[in-house]
Short mmCIF file of N, CA and C in Angstrom, two decimals:
data_model
loop_
_atom_site.label_atom_id
_atom_site.label_comp_id
_atom_site.label_asym_id
_atom_site.label_seq_id
_atom_site.Cartn_x
_atom_site.Cartn_y
_atom_site.Cartn_z
N MET U 1 -8.35 144.20 110.57
CA MET U 1 -7.02 144.68 110.22
C MET U 1 -6.89 146.15 110.86
N THR U 2 -5.78 146.30 111.38
CA THR U 2 -5.53 147.60 112.06
C THR U 2 -4.63 148.47 111.26
N ARG U 3 -5.01 149.66 111.12
CA ARG U 3 -4.17 150.71 110.37
C ARG U 3 -3.06 151.19 111.29
N PRO U 4 -1.88 151.40 110.56
CA PRO U 4 -0.80 152.01 111.38
C PRO U 4 -1.07 153.43 111.64
N PRO U 5 -0.59 153.96 112.76
CA PRO U 5 -0.90 155.40 113.11
C PRO U 5 -0.30 156.28 112.05
N VAL U 6 -1.05 157.25 111.62
CA VAL U 6 -0.68 158.27 110.61
C VAL U 6 -0.25 159.52 111.36
N SER U 7 1.02 160.01 111.02
CA SER U 7 1.39 161.26 111.57
C SER U 7 0.77 162.41 110.78
N VAL U 8 0.24 163.45 111.52
CA VAL U 8 -0.37 164.58 110.92
C VAL U 8 0.51 165.81 111.19
N ALA U 9 0.86 166.45 110.13
CA ALA U 9 1.58 167.71 110.31
C ALA U 9 0.72 168.74 110.91
N PRO U 10 1.29 169.57 111.80
CA PRO U 10 0.47 170.58 112.39
C PRO U 10 0.08 171.64 111.29
N LYS U 11 -1.16 172.14 111.41
CA LYS U 11 -1.63 173.21 110.41
C LYS U 11 -0.92 174.50 110.64
N ARG U 12 -0.55 175.02 109.51
CA ARG U 12 0.17 176.30 109.52
C ARG U 12 -0.76 177.41 108.94
N ALA U 13 -0.60 178.53 109.47
CA ALA U 13 -1.34 179.65 108.97
C ALA U 13 -0.96 180.03 107.60
N PRO U 14 -1.82 180.35 106.66
CA PRO U 14 -1.37 180.72 105.27
C PRO U 14 -0.52 181.87 105.30
N LYS U 15 0.50 181.88 104.42
CA LYS U 15 1.40 182.99 104.35
C LYS U 15 0.66 184.13 103.63
N ARG U 16 0.85 185.34 104.14
CA ARG U 16 0.24 186.50 103.60
C ARG U 16 1.31 187.41 102.97
N ALA U 17 0.99 187.99 101.81
CA ALA U 17 2.03 188.86 101.21
C ALA U 17 1.96 190.15 102.09
N PRO U 18 3.24 190.68 102.21
CA PRO U 18 3.26 191.96 103.08
C PRO U 18 2.51 193.08 102.27
N LYS U 19 1.90 193.95 103.07
CA LYS U 19 1.14 194.99 102.41
C LYS U 19 2.15 196.04 101.80
N ARG U 20 1.82 196.50 100.71
CA ARG U 20 2.73 197.41 99.95
C ARG U 20 2.22 198.85 100.19
N ALA U 21 3.21 199.66 100.38
CA ALA U 21 2.84 201.11 100.57
C ALA U 21 2.48 201.68 99.21
N PRO U 22 1.44 202.50 99.14
CA PRO U 22 1.06 203.10 97.88
C PRO U 22 2.11 204.04 97.33
N ILE U 23 2.32 203.97 96.05
CA ILE U 23 3.41 204.72 95.42
C ILE U 23 2.71 205.89 94.61
N GLY U 24 3.16 207.04 94.87
CA GLY U 24 2.57 208.19 94.19
C GLY U 24 3.07 208.23 92.68
N ARG U 25 2.64 209.31 92.05
CA ARG U 25 3.07 209.53 90.65
C ARG U 25 4.58 209.75 90.58
N ARG U 26 5.10 209.28 89.48
CA ARG U 26 6.50 209.51 89.23
C ARG U 26 6.80 211.01 88.96
N PRO U 27 7.78 211.55 89.51
CA PRO U 27 8.00 212.99 89.23
C PRO U 27 8.46 213.17 87.77
N ALA U 28 8.17 214.27 87.21
CA ALA U 28 8.51 214.62 85.84
C ALA U 28 10.06 214.65 85.82
N ALA U 29 10.61 214.19 84.66
CA ALA U 29 11.97 214.18 84.49
C ALA U 29 12.53 215.56 84.26
N ASP U 30 13.63 215.97 84.99
CA ASP U 30 14.24 217.23 84.76
C ASP U 30 15.12 217.13 83.47
N PRO U 31 15.45 218.14 82.83
CA PRO U 31 16.32 218.11 81.59
C PRO U 31 17.63 217.30 81.80
N ALA U 32 18.28 217.51 82.97
CA ALA U 32 19.53 216.79 83.21
C ALA U 32 19.37 215.28 83.24
N SER U 33 18.29 214.83 83.84
CA SER U 33 18.01 213.34 83.96
C SER U 33 17.71 212.82 82.57
N ALA U 34 16.92 213.57 81.76
CA ALA U 34 16.64 213.15 80.43
C ALA U 34 17.95 213.05 79.54
N TRP U 35 18.83 214.03 79.76
CA TRP U 35 20.08 214.00 78.94
C TRP U 35 20.86 212.81 79.41
N VAL U 36 21.00 212.46 80.66
CA VAL U 36 21.78 211.34 81.14
C VAL U 36 21.30 210.06 80.68
N ARG U 37 19.95 209.92 80.57
CA ARG U 37 19.38 208.66 80.12
C ARG U 37 19.39 208.49 78.57
N GLN U 38 19.66 209.59 77.94
CA GLN U 38 19.78 209.61 76.44
C GLN U 38 20.81 208.71 75.89
N PRO U 39 20.60 207.77 75.01
CA PRO U 39 21.60 206.95 74.37
C PRO U 39 22.73 207.68 73.64
N ASP U 40 23.96 207.21 73.75
CA ASP U 40 24.99 207.78 73.14
C ASP U 40 24.88 207.58 71.60
N VAL U 41 25.07 208.63 70.83
CA VAL U 41 25.00 208.46 69.37
C VAL U 41 26.47 208.63 68.85
N PRO U 42 27.03 207.42 68.39
CA PRO U 42 28.39 207.53 67.99
C PRO U 42 28.60 208.50 66.86
N GLU U 43 29.69 209.10 66.79
CA GLU U 43 30.07 210.01 65.70
C GLU U 43 30.21 209.24 64.37
N VAL U 44 30.51 207.98 64.48
CA VAL U 44 30.75 207.17 63.30
C VAL U 44 29.50 207.17 62.41
N ALA U 45 28.24 207.24 63.00
CA ALA U 45 27.02 207.17 62.18
C ALA U 45 27.04 208.47 61.35
N ALA U 46 27.44 209.63 61.84
CA ALA U 46 27.41 210.85 61.08
C ALA U 46 28.51 210.77 59.96
N LYS U 47 29.64 210.15 60.29
CA LYS U 47 30.75 210.06 59.30
C LYS U 47 30.46 208.95 58.25
N ALA U 48 29.63 207.95 58.68
CA ALA U 48 29.41 206.86 57.70
C ALA U 48 28.73 207.28 56.48
N SER U 49 27.88 208.36 56.61
CA SER U 49 27.21 208.90 55.43
C SER U 49 28.06 209.54 54.42
N VAL U 50 29.31 210.03 54.95
CA VAL U 50 30.27 210.65 53.99
C VAL U 50 31.09 209.54 53.41
N TYR U 51 31.45 208.52 54.14
CA TYR U 51 32.29 207.38 53.59
C TYR U 51 31.38 206.22 53.09
N THR U 52 31.11 206.14 51.84
CA THR U 52 30.24 205.14 51.34
C THR U 52 30.97 203.96 50.67
N ALA U 53 32.20 204.06 50.37
CA ALA U 53 32.90 203.01 49.76
C ALA U 53 33.89 202.32 50.73
N ARG U 54 34.03 200.97 50.68
CA ARG U 54 34.83 200.19 51.53
C ARG U 54 36.04 199.77 50.77
N LEU U 55 37.27 199.81 51.35
CA LEU U 55 38.47 199.36 50.79
C LEU U 55 39.09 198.34 51.67
N THR U 56 39.40 197.20 51.04
CA THR U 56 40.03 196.10 51.85
C THR U 56 41.38 195.81 51.32
N ILE U 57 42.39 195.77 52.21
CA ILE U 57 43.70 195.47 51.81
C ILE U 57 44.30 194.32 52.72
N ASP U 58 45.27 193.61 52.15
CA ASP U 58 45.88 192.55 52.92
C ASP U 58 47.20 193.07 53.44
N VAL U 59 47.42 192.99 54.71
CA VAL U 59 48.63 193.43 55.33
C VAL U 59 49.10 192.25 56.28
N THR U 60 50.42 192.38 56.68
CA THR U 60 50.86 191.32 57.58
C THR U 60 50.33 191.61 59.01
N PRO U 61 50.27 190.60 59.80
CA PRO U 61 49.93 190.89 61.21
C PRO U 61 50.82 191.93 61.92
N ALA U 62 52.09 191.84 61.58
CA ALA U 62 53.00 192.78 62.28
C ALA U 62 52.72 194.22 61.79
N LEU U 63 52.36 194.47 60.57
CA LEU U 63 52.08 195.80 60.02
C LEU U 63 50.75 196.33 60.66
N ARG U 64 49.79 195.35 60.71
CA ARG U 64 48.53 195.73 61.29
C ARG U 64 48.76 196.12 62.81
N GLY U 65 49.58 195.42 63.49
CA GLY U 65 49.86 195.74 64.88
C GLY U 65 50.48 197.14 64.98
N ARG U 66 51.45 197.38 64.09
CA ARG U 66 52.06 198.71 64.18
C ARG U 66 51.07 199.88 63.77
N ILE U 67 50.20 199.60 62.84
CA ILE U 67 49.18 200.65 62.45
C ILE U 67 48.30 200.94 63.74
N LYS U 68 47.86 199.83 64.32
CA LYS U 68 46.95 200.03 65.52
C LYS U 68 47.67 200.71 66.69
N MET U 69 48.97 200.37 66.82
CA MET U 69 49.68 201.00 67.97
C MET U 69 49.89 202.48 67.76
N VAL U 70 50.24 202.89 66.52
CA VAL U 70 50.46 204.26 66.20
C VAL U 70 49.10 205.03 66.36
N ALA U 71 48.00 204.46 65.84
CA ALA U 71 46.74 205.12 65.97
C ALA U 71 46.36 205.34 67.45
N PHE U 72 46.59 204.32 68.23
CA PHE U 72 46.30 204.40 69.68
C PHE U 72 47.12 205.52 70.35
N ARG U 73 48.34 205.65 69.98
CA ARG U 73 49.19 206.71 70.57
C ARG U 73 48.71 208.05 70.16
N ARG U 74 48.17 208.18 69.04
CA ARG U 74 47.62 209.46 68.41
C ARG U 74 46.18 209.78 68.93
N GLY U 75 45.58 208.74 69.56
CA GLY U 75 44.21 208.95 70.05
C GLY U 75 43.10 208.94 68.98
N VAL U 76 43.40 208.20 67.94
CA VAL U 76 42.42 207.96 66.93
C VAL U 76 42.24 206.58 66.53
N THR U 77 41.25 206.24 65.79
CA THR U 77 41.08 204.81 65.30
C THR U 77 42.03 204.68 64.17
N ALA U 78 42.34 203.37 63.88
CA ALA U 78 43.15 203.04 62.75
C ALA U 78 42.50 203.50 61.41
N ALA U 79 41.18 203.34 61.32
CA ALA U 79 40.45 203.76 60.18
C ALA U 79 40.54 205.32 59.92
N GLU U 80 40.43 206.07 60.99
CA GLU U 80 40.54 207.54 60.88
C GLU U 80 41.93 207.94 60.49
N MET U 81 43.00 207.26 61.02
CA MET U 81 44.35 207.56 60.71
C MET U 81 44.60 207.32 59.23
N LEU U 82 44.17 206.09 58.75
CA LEU U 82 44.42 205.70 57.44
C LEU U 82 43.59 206.59 56.41
N ARG U 83 42.42 206.93 56.81
CA ARG U 83 41.72 207.92 55.92
C ARG U 83 42.40 209.20 55.73
N GLU U 84 42.99 209.75 56.80
CA GLU U 84 43.75 211.01 56.76
C GLU U 84 44.98 210.81 55.84
N LEU U 85 45.65 209.65 56.03
CA LEU U 85 46.88 209.33 55.25
C LEU U 85 46.48 209.27 53.74
N LEU U 86 45.42 208.55 53.41
CA LEU U 86 45.00 208.44 51.99
C LEU U 86 44.52 209.79 51.47
N GLU U 87 43.85 210.59 52.23
CA GLU U 87 43.40 211.91 51.83
C GLU U 87 44.56 212.78 51.53
N ARG U 88 45.61 212.75 52.35
CA ARG U 88 46.83 213.54 52.10
C ARG U 88 47.49 213.11 50.86
N GLU U 89 47.56 211.84 50.62
CA GLU U 89 48.29 211.27 49.49
C GLU U 89 47.54 211.44 48.20
N PHE U 90 46.21 211.20 48.24
CA PHE U 90 45.44 211.08 46.97
C PHE U 90 44.30 212.11 46.89
N GLY U 91 43.99 212.80 47.92
CA GLY U 91 42.75 213.64 47.97
C GLY U 91 42.82 214.89 47.16
N GLY U 92 43.88 215.68 47.34
CA GLY U 92 44.03 217.01 46.73
C GLY U 92 44.33 217.04 45.23
N ASP U 93 45.00 216.07 44.75
CA ASP U 93 45.43 216.05 43.39
C ASP U 93 44.43 215.48 42.50
N THR U 94 44.02 216.16 41.46
CA THR U 94 42.99 215.68 40.55
C THR U 94 43.53 215.07 39.25
N SER U 95 44.87 215.08 39.17
CA SER U 95 45.49 214.48 37.89
C SER U 95 45.55 212.93 37.91
#
């Protein structure tokens, strides 16, 4: 019995990883770089310790939209605006 001819792939040279250049020590961070990399700490965390009670009210979607639009125009959050409103209305009077 005769064997059919076998095709043999040509031998390839093994792939070598490119040589890496040595890297020196990382330079010490200057204060400006450390400040830039510092995570932002929201002001809400500081205010959250003052506001410990949560108040939930039901409003219509239209009223909610108006509240949010007015707050946006004033450059504050709806929560900040409503806190100020409630403080004006109920905060100063102890009766």
